[in-house]
Coordinates of C-alpha atoms and ligand atoms in Angstrom, one line a residue:
M30 CA 149.6 -71.5 -59.4
S31 CA 146.3 -69.6 -59.8
L32 CA 145.1 -67.2 -57.0
N33 CA 141.7 -68.6 -57.4
T34 CA 142.3 -72.3 -56.4
H35 CA 144.8 -71.5 -53.7
P36 CA 143.6 -67.8 -52.2
M37 CA 144.6 -68.3 -48.8
N38 CA 147.9 -70.3 -49.1
F39 CA 150.4 -68.4 -48.5
L40 CA 152.9 -67.7 -45.2
C41 CA 154.3 -65.1 -43.5
V42 CA 158.0 -63.6 -41.8
V43 CA 157.6 -60.4 -40.3
V44 CA 160.7 -59.3 -38.7
A45 CA 160.7 -57.0 -35.7
A46 CA 164.2 -58.0 -34.3
G47 CA 165.6 -54.8 -35.0
E48 CA 166.5 -52.3 -32.3
G49 CA 165.6 -49.4 -35.0
L50 CA 165.8 -46.7 -32.4
R51 CA 166.1 -43.8 -34.9
A52 CA 162.3 -42.9 -34.2
G53 CA 163.2 -41.6 -30.8
S54 CA 161.2 -42.5 -27.8
G55 CA 163.7 -45.3 -26.4
E56 CA 161.5 -48.0 -27.5
P57 CA 162.3 -49.7 -30.8
K58 CA 159.9 -48.5 -33.0
A59 CA 158.1 -52.0 -33.9
W60 CA 157.5 -52.1 -30.6
R61 CA 156.0 -48.3 -30.5
M62 CA 152.2 -47.7 -29.9
L63 CA 150.4 -46.3 -33.0
A64 CA 147.0 -46.0 -32.4
G65 CA 146.4 -47.5 -29.5
R66 CA 148.4 -50.7 -30.9
P67 CA 151.9 -51.6 -31.2
V68 CA 153.2 -51.4 -34.5
V69 CA 154.1 -54.8 -34.9
R70 CA 150.5 -55.8 -34.1
W71 CA 149.7 -53.8 -36.7
S72 CA 151.2 -55.6 -39.6
V73 CA 150.5 -59.1 -38.2
E74 CA 147.2 -58.6 -38.2
A75 CA 146.9 -57.3 -41.2
L76 CA 148.6 -60.1 -43.2
L77 CA 146.2 -62.5 -40.9
A78 CA 143.4 -60.3 -41.9
A79 CA 144.9 -60.9 -45.3
G80 CA 144.6 -65.0 -45.0
A81 CA 148.2 -65.5 -44.2
R82 CA 148.1 -69.1 -43.4
E83 CA 150.9 -68.8 -40.7
V84 CA 152.9 -66.1 -39.3
A85 CA 156.5 -66.2 -37.8
V86 CA 157.5 -63.0 -36.2
V87 CA 160.8 -62.9 -35.3
V88 CA 161.7 -60.7 -32.4
A89 CA 165.2 -60.3 -30.3
K90 CA 165.4 -63.2 -28.0
D91 CA 164.6 -60.9 -25.3
R92 CA 161.2 -59.7 -26.6
L93 CA 159.5 -63.0 -26.8
P94 CA 157.4 -62.3 -23.7
A95 CA 156.4 -58.9 -24.6
A96 CA 155.3 -60.5 -28.4
Q97 CA 152.9 -62.6 -26.8
D98 CA 151.6 -59.4 -24.7
A99 CA 151.8 -57.4 -28.1
L100 CA 149.9 -60.0 -30.1
L101 CA 147.5 -61.1 -27.2
G102 CA 144.3 -62.6 -28.9
L103 CA 145.5 -63.3 -32.4
T104 CA 145.9 -66.8 -33.7
G105 CA 148.0 -68.2 -36.6
W106 CA 151.2 -66.5 -35.8
T107 CA 154.1 -68.3 -33.7
A108 CA 157.2 -65.4 -32.1
V109 CA 160.7 -66.7 -32.9
A110 CA 164.1 -65.4 -31.7
G111 CA 165.7 -63.4 -34.2
G112 CA 169.6 -63.5 -35.0
A113 CA 172.4 -60.9 -34.5
M114 CA 171.6 -59.8 -38.2
R115 CA 168.2 -59.1 -40.1
A116 CA 169.7 -62.1 -42.2
L117 CA 169.4 -64.2 -39.9
S118 CA 166.3 -63.5 -38.6
V119 CA 164.7 -63.8 -42.3
Q120 CA 166.5 -67.5 -42.2
A121 CA 164.8 -68.0 -38.0
G122 CA 161.8 -67.2 -39.9
L123 CA 161.6 -69.3 -42.5
A124 CA 162.9 -72.4 -40.5
A125 CA 159.9 -72.2 -38.2
L126 CA 157.2 -72.2 -41.3
S127 CA 155.9 -75.1 -42.9
G128 CA 154.6 -75.6 -46.0
S129 CA 155.9 -76.8 -49.6
E130 CA 158.6 -75.9 -51.7
D131 CA 156.2 -74.1 -53.9
T132 CA 154.0 -72.4 -51.1
P133 CA 154.3 -68.6 -51.4
V134 CA 156.1 -66.9 -48.7
L135 CA 156.1 -63.1 -48.1
I136 CA 158.9 -61.4 -45.8
H137 CA 157.6 -58.3 -44.3
D138 CA 159.4 -55.5 -42.0
A139 CA 157.4 -55.0 -38.8
A140 CA 157.9 -51.0 -38.9
R141 CA 155.7 -50.6 -42.4
P142 CA 152.1 -51.2 -40.1
F143 CA 149.6 -50.1 -43.5
V144 CA 150.2 -53.5 -45.0
T145 CA 146.7 -54.5 -46.7
G146 CA 145.0 -57.9 -48.5
A147 CA 145.2 -55.7 -51.7
H148 CA 149.0 -55.2 -51.3
V149 CA 149.1 -59.4 -50.8
A150 CA 147.3 -59.9 -53.8
A151 CA 149.3 -57.9 -56.4
L152 CA 151.8 -59.2 -55.1
L153 CA 150.8 -62.8 -55.1
T154 CA 149.4 -62.4 -58.7
A155 CA 153.2 -60.7 -59.5
L156 CA 154.5 -63.4 -57.9
E157 CA 153.0 -66.1 -60.8
G158 CA 155.9 -66.5 -63.2
A159 CA 159.0 -64.8 -61.1
D160 CA 160.9 -66.2 -58.5
G161 CA 160.3 -63.1 -56.2
A162 CA 158.1 -59.7 -56.6
V163 CA 158.6 -57.1 -54.4
P164 CA 156.4 -53.5 -54.2
A165 CA 158.4 -50.5 -55.4
L166 CA 157.5 -46.7 -56.4
P167 CA 159.3 -44.8 -58.9
V168 CA 161.5 -42.4 -57.7
P169 CA 160.5 -38.7 -58.1
D170 CA 163.1 -36.8 -56.8
T171 CA 166.2 -35.8 -58.3
L172 CA 169.2 -37.7 -57.2
K173 CA 172.3 -36.3 -56.0
R174 CA 175.8 -38.0 -55.0
G175 CA 177.4 -36.1 -52.5
R176 CA 180.5 -35.7 -50.3
D177 CA 181.2 -33.8 -47.2
R178 CA 177.3 -31.8 -48.3
V179 CA 178.3 -30.7 -51.2
V180 CA 176.9 -32.2 -54.8
S181 CA 179.5 -34.7 -56.3
E182 CA 177.2 -35.7 -59.3
T183 CA 173.8 -36.0 -60.3
V184 CA 172.3 -39.3 -60.7
S185 CA 170.3 -40.3 -63.5
R186 CA 166.9 -41.7 -61.9
E187 CA 166.2 -43.5 -64.8
G188 CA 165.0 -47.0 -64.5
L189 CA 165.4 -46.4 -60.5
W190 CA 162.9 -47.9 -57.8
R191 CA 162.3 -47.8 -54.3
A192 CA 161.9 -51.4 -52.7
Q193 CA 159.5 -52.1 -50.0
T194 CA 158.1 -54.5 -48.2
P195 CA 156.4 -57.5 -48.0
Q196 CA 158.4 -59.4 -50.7
A197 CA 157.1 -62.3 -51.9
F198 CA 158.9 -65.4 -53.0
R199 CA 158.8 -69.5 -53.0
L200 CA 159.8 -70.9 -49.9
G201 CA 162.0 -73.2 -51.2
R202 CA 163.2 -70.9 -53.4
L203 CA 163.9 -68.7 -50.9
R204 CA 165.9 -70.9 -48.4
A205 CA 168.0 -72.2 -50.9
A206 CA 169.0 -68.7 -51.9
Y207 CA 169.8 -68.1 -48.2
G208 CA 171.7 -70.9 -48.0
A209 CA 173.9 -70.0 -51.2
W210 CA 174.2 -66.6 -49.7
G211 CA 176.1 -67.9 -46.9
A212 CA 178.0 -65.3 -44.8
Q213 CA 178.4 -62.6 -47.5
A214 CA 177.6 -59.1 -45.7
E215 CA 174.0 -58.3 -44.8
P216 CA 171.7 -57.7 -48.0
T217 CA 169.9 -54.6 -48.0
D218 CA 166.7 -57.0 -48.7
D219 CA 165.5 -60.6 -49.2
A220 CA 164.7 -60.0 -52.8
Q221 CA 168.9 -58.9 -53.2
V222 CA 169.7 -62.1 -52.0
V223 CA 167.5 -64.2 -54.7
E224 CA 168.5 -62.3 -57.5
A225 CA 172.6 -63.4 -56.2
A226 CA 170.9 -66.9 -56.4
G227 CA 169.8 -66.0 -60.1
G228 CA 166.4 -65.1 -59.9
R229 CA 164.2 -63.2 -61.9
I230 CA 162.0 -60.6 -59.3
A231 CA 159.0 -58.8 -60.2
L232 CA 158.2 -55.3 -59.7
A233 CA 154.6 -55.0 -58.2
A234 CA 152.6 -51.7 -57.8
G235 CA 154.2 -49.8 -54.5
D236 CA 152.1 -47.5 -52.2
P237 CA 153.4 -44.9 -50.0
M238 CA 151.1 -46.4 -47.2
L239 CA 154.2 -49.0 -47.2
M240 CA 156.1 -46.3 -45.8
K241 CA 158.5 -47.6 -43.1
L242 CA 158.4 -45.6 -39.8
T243 CA 161.8 -44.7 -39.3
Y244 CA 162.2 -41.4 -38.0
P245 CA 160.2 -39.3 -35.3
E246 CA 158.4 -37.1 -37.8
D247 CA 156.8 -40.7 -39.7
F248 CA 155.5 -41.5 -36.3
A249 CA 153.9 -38.5 -36.5
M250 CA 152.6 -39.1 -39.7
A251 CA 151.4 -42.5 -39.2
E252 CA 149.5 -41.8 -36.2
Q253 CA 147.7 -39.2 -38.1
L254 CA 146.9 -42.3 -40.8
A255 CA 146.0 -44.4 -38.3
G256 CA 143.7 -41.7 -36.4
G257 CA 141.9 -42.0 -39.8
R258 CA 140.7 -45.5 -39.7
R259 CA 137.8 -45.0 -37.8
V260 CA 134.5 -46.7 -37.7
V261 CA 130.8 -46.0 -37.1
R262 CA 129.5 -48.0 -34.5
T263 CA 125.9 -47.8 -33.3
G264 CA 124.0 -47.8 -30.1
F265 CA 120.3 -48.5 -28.9
G266 CA 118.4 -47.6 -26.0
V267 CA 114.9 -48.0 -24.2
D268 CA 113.6 -46.5 -21.2
A269 CA 110.2 -46.5 -19.6
H270 CA 108.7 -44.5 -16.6
R271 CA 105.6 -44.3 -14.7
F272 CA 103.2 -41.6 -14.6
G273 CA 102.1 -40.6 -11.5
A274 CA 100.8 -37.6 -9.8
G275 CA 102.4 -33.9 -10.8
E276 CA 102.2 -31.2 -13.2
E277 CA 105.1 -31.7 -15.2
V278 CA 106.7 -33.9 -17.3
W279 CA 110.4 -33.8 -18.1
L280 CA 111.4 -35.6 -22.1
G281 CA 114.1 -35.0 -24.2
G282 CA 115.4 -32.4 -21.9
V283 CA 112.8 -30.6 -21.9
R284 CA 110.0 -29.4 -19.2
I285 CA 106.2 -30.0 -20.2
P286 CA 103.5 -28.6 -18.8
H287 CA 100.9 -31.9 -18.0
N288 CA 98.0 -33.1 -15.8
Q289 CA 100.7 -35.7 -14.4
G290 CA 104.1 -36.4 -13.6
L291 CA 106.7 -39.4 -14.3
I292 CA 108.0 -40.9 -11.5
G293 CA 111.8 -41.9 -11.0
H294 CA 114.5 -42.2 -8.8
S295 CA 115.8 -39.0 -11.0
D296 CA 113.8 -36.8 -13.0
A297 CA 112.6 -39.9 -14.7
D298 CA 113.2 -38.2 -18.1
A299 CA 113.2 -41.6 -20.8
G300 CA 114.2 -39.4 -23.7
L301 CA 117.5 -38.8 -22.1
H302 CA 117.8 -41.9 -20.3
A303 CA 117.3 -44.0 -23.7
L304 CA 119.7 -41.7 -25.5
T305 CA 122.2 -42.1 -22.5
D306 CA 121.7 -45.9 -23.1
A307 CA 122.2 -45.9 -26.3
L308 CA 125.6 -44.0 -26.1
L309 CA 126.6 -46.1 -23.9
G310 CA 125.9 -49.0 -26.0
A311 CA 127.6 -47.5 -29.0
I312 CA 131.0 -47.2 -27.2
A313 CA 130.3 -50.7 -25.0
E314 CA 130.4 -48.8 -21.9
G315 CA 127.4 -50.9 -20.1
D316 CA 124.0 -49.2 -19.1
I317 CA 122.3 -46.3 -17.3
G318 CA 122.2 -48.3 -14.2
Q319 CA 126.0 -49.5 -13.6
H320 CA 126.9 -45.8 -13.9
F321 CA 124.3 -44.0 -12.0
P322 CA 123.1 -46.7 -9.3
P323 CA 119.1 -45.7 -8.3
S324 CA 120.3 -47.2 -5.1
D325 CA 122.7 -44.0 -4.6
P326 CA 120.9 -40.9 -3.0
K327 CA 123.3 -38.8 -4.9
W328 CA 120.8 -39.2 -8.1
K329 CA 117.8 -38.4 -6.3
G330 CA 115.6 -35.9 -8.7
A331 CA 119.3 -35.6 -10.4
S332 CA 118.4 -33.7 -13.8
S333 CA 119.4 -36.0 -16.4
D334 CA 121.6 -34.0 -18.6
R335 CA 123.9 -35.1 -16.1
F336 CA 123.7 -38.6 -17.5
L337 CA 124.0 -37.8 -21.0
T338 CA 127.4 -35.7 -20.6
H339 CA 128.7 -38.2 -18.6
A340 CA 128.0 -40.6 -21.4
V341 CA 129.3 -38.4 -23.9
G342 CA 132.7 -37.9 -21.9
L343 CA 133.4 -41.6 -21.8
A344 CA 132.8 -41.5 -25.6
E345 CA 135.5 -38.0 -26.3
A346 CA 138.0 -40.3 -24.0
K347 CA 137.8 -43.5 -26.2
G348 CA 138.7 -41.0 -29.0
G349 CA 134.9 -41.6 -29.9
Q350 CA 133.0 -38.9 -31.2
V351 CA 128.8 -38.6 -31.5
I352 CA 127.6 -38.4 -35.1
S353 CA 124.2 -38.6 -34.9
A354 CA 120.9 -39.4 -32.6
D355 CA 117.4 -40.7 -33.3
L356 CA 114.7 -40.7 -30.3
T357 CA 111.5 -42.0 -30.7
L358 CA 109.2 -41.2 -27.5
V359 CA 105.8 -43.9 -27.2
C360 CA 103.1 -41.7 -25.2
E361 CA 99.3 -40.7 -26.2
R362 CA 100.1 -37.3 -24.1
P363 CA 101.6 -35.3 -23.3
K364 CA 101.8 -34.3 -27.5
I365 CA 105.1 -34.0 -28.4
G366 CA 105.1 -32.4 -31.8
P367 CA 104.9 -28.7 -30.0
H368 CA 108.1 -29.6 -28.3
R369 CA 109.8 -31.5 -30.8
D370 CA 112.3 -28.7 -31.6
A371 CA 112.7 -27.4 -28.4
M372 CA 114.1 -31.0 -27.4
R373 CA 116.4 -31.7 -30.6
A374 CA 117.9 -28.5 -29.7
R375 CA 118.8 -29.3 -26.4
I376 CA 119.5 -32.8 -26.7
A377 CA 122.0 -31.2 -29.8
E378 CA 123.5 -29.2 -27.1
L379 CA 124.0 -32.2 -24.9
L380 CA 125.7 -34.3 -27.7
G381 CA 128.0 -31.4 -29.2
L382 CA 125.8 -31.7 -32.6
P383 CA 124.5 -29.5 -34.9
I384 CA 120.7 -29.9 -34.5
G385 CA 120.5 -31.3 -38.4
R386 CA 121.9 -34.3 -36.3
V387 CA 119.3 -35.3 -33.7
S388 CA 116.0 -36.6 -34.6
V389 CA 113.0 -36.5 -32.5
K390 CA 109.4 -38.6 -33.0
A391 CA 107.0 -39.6 -31.5
T392 CA 104.2 -42.2 -31.9
T393 CA 100.6 -43.6 -29.8
T394 CA 100.7 -47.3 -29.6
E395 CA 96.7 -46.5 -30.4
G396 CA 95.4 -47.3 -27.0
M397 CA 97.3 -50.7 -26.7
G398 CA 99.6 -51.5 -24.1
F399 CA 100.6 -49.3 -21.1
T400 CA 101.4 -46.3 -22.8
G401 CA 98.3 -46.6 -24.6
R402 CA 96.2 -46.9 -21.2
E403 CA 98.4 -44.3 -20.1
E404 CA 100.1 -46.0 -17.4
G405 CA 103.4 -44.5 -18.4
L406 CA 105.6 -43.9 -21.9
M407 CA 108.5 -44.9 -23.2
A408 CA 111.6 -44.2 -25.5
Q409 CA 113.8 -45.6 -27.5
A410 CA 116.8 -44.3 -28.7
V411 CA 119.8 -44.9 -31.6
V412 CA 123.0 -43.2 -31.5
C413 CA 126.0 -43.2 -33.5
V414 CA 129.6 -42.6 -32.4
E415 CA 132.7 -42.4 -34.9
T416 CA 135.6 -43.8 -32.7
P417 CA 139.2 -45.1 -33.6
L418 CA 138.9 -49.0 -35.1
Ligands
LIG10 MG1 114.7 -44.3 -17.0

């Protein structure tokens, strides 16, 4: 079978039925949170994203409701009650899947959260012409056999591999192999069951990222790796204020002497308002009017740096970090050029950025429209925020 003709036709069993308490915290490792998502969700999401047609998630019977919560919003999976041993859980998962004898099926430990589409593709390729395929890594350390904390023998590591999951098989072949395995001792993995039935298992490239979370220190490392998965989100903001009587305007956090003022409930700094809305947009936290209602007397005459600082705090609370800002001021007057660098410096300070990440631009509308007639001015801003995925 060629991957090119059936790119998406594979099934998965994700085994999350073990109690696996060695990782500490009292919560089985598949259900612990990793960068804001349960570990089991990382695995199921990744396999669905890789194109799995159906994922059977095998959990302890009393965790069926927890599985619904952990996998909320995902489609293409079914929760299945597991058995007393891993081998029974895998078989329960297999029984819940529908496919032809030849359909590839991947068996995956939920506690290996960093599986990717590339891993899946490599396994499906390796499965062609074999009865099974496992991701495997060579053993870099010297191996010792020991007893009572004393070395009894140095073991050659030649030809030894560490098998990981997911492991790929054909649905019919794996079901038959488990049928033949019967009530023997628990196999250490699924490939062993197919080997015992005379199957040929291909070694595919393993990956340190397929590590199994077992001990507390594994979770600390995984948090760091998961924290590394970040995205840049972009937000856009627009604001306008009307000119009125006055002797100064506040723009971009800077006071500029002028023959008019800007009318607004706060200090009417359209530049900082547009930046605040752009930042709120990047983190999908509504708009400035929701956070600082003009109807609330508390904000009368308020300095707009408070609004921007508040939005920065919201972004940081989500694990976000502002990475750049670009503000365009649209007006005939006052002239922005002489104040541009002072604005960049103030905005950089408010956003916690080096000045090189902050841009302030200006344009007129050549006498056209409300800005051209100097009835008011407008500001537009784009802010980029790096956040956890
Ligand atoms: Mg405003």
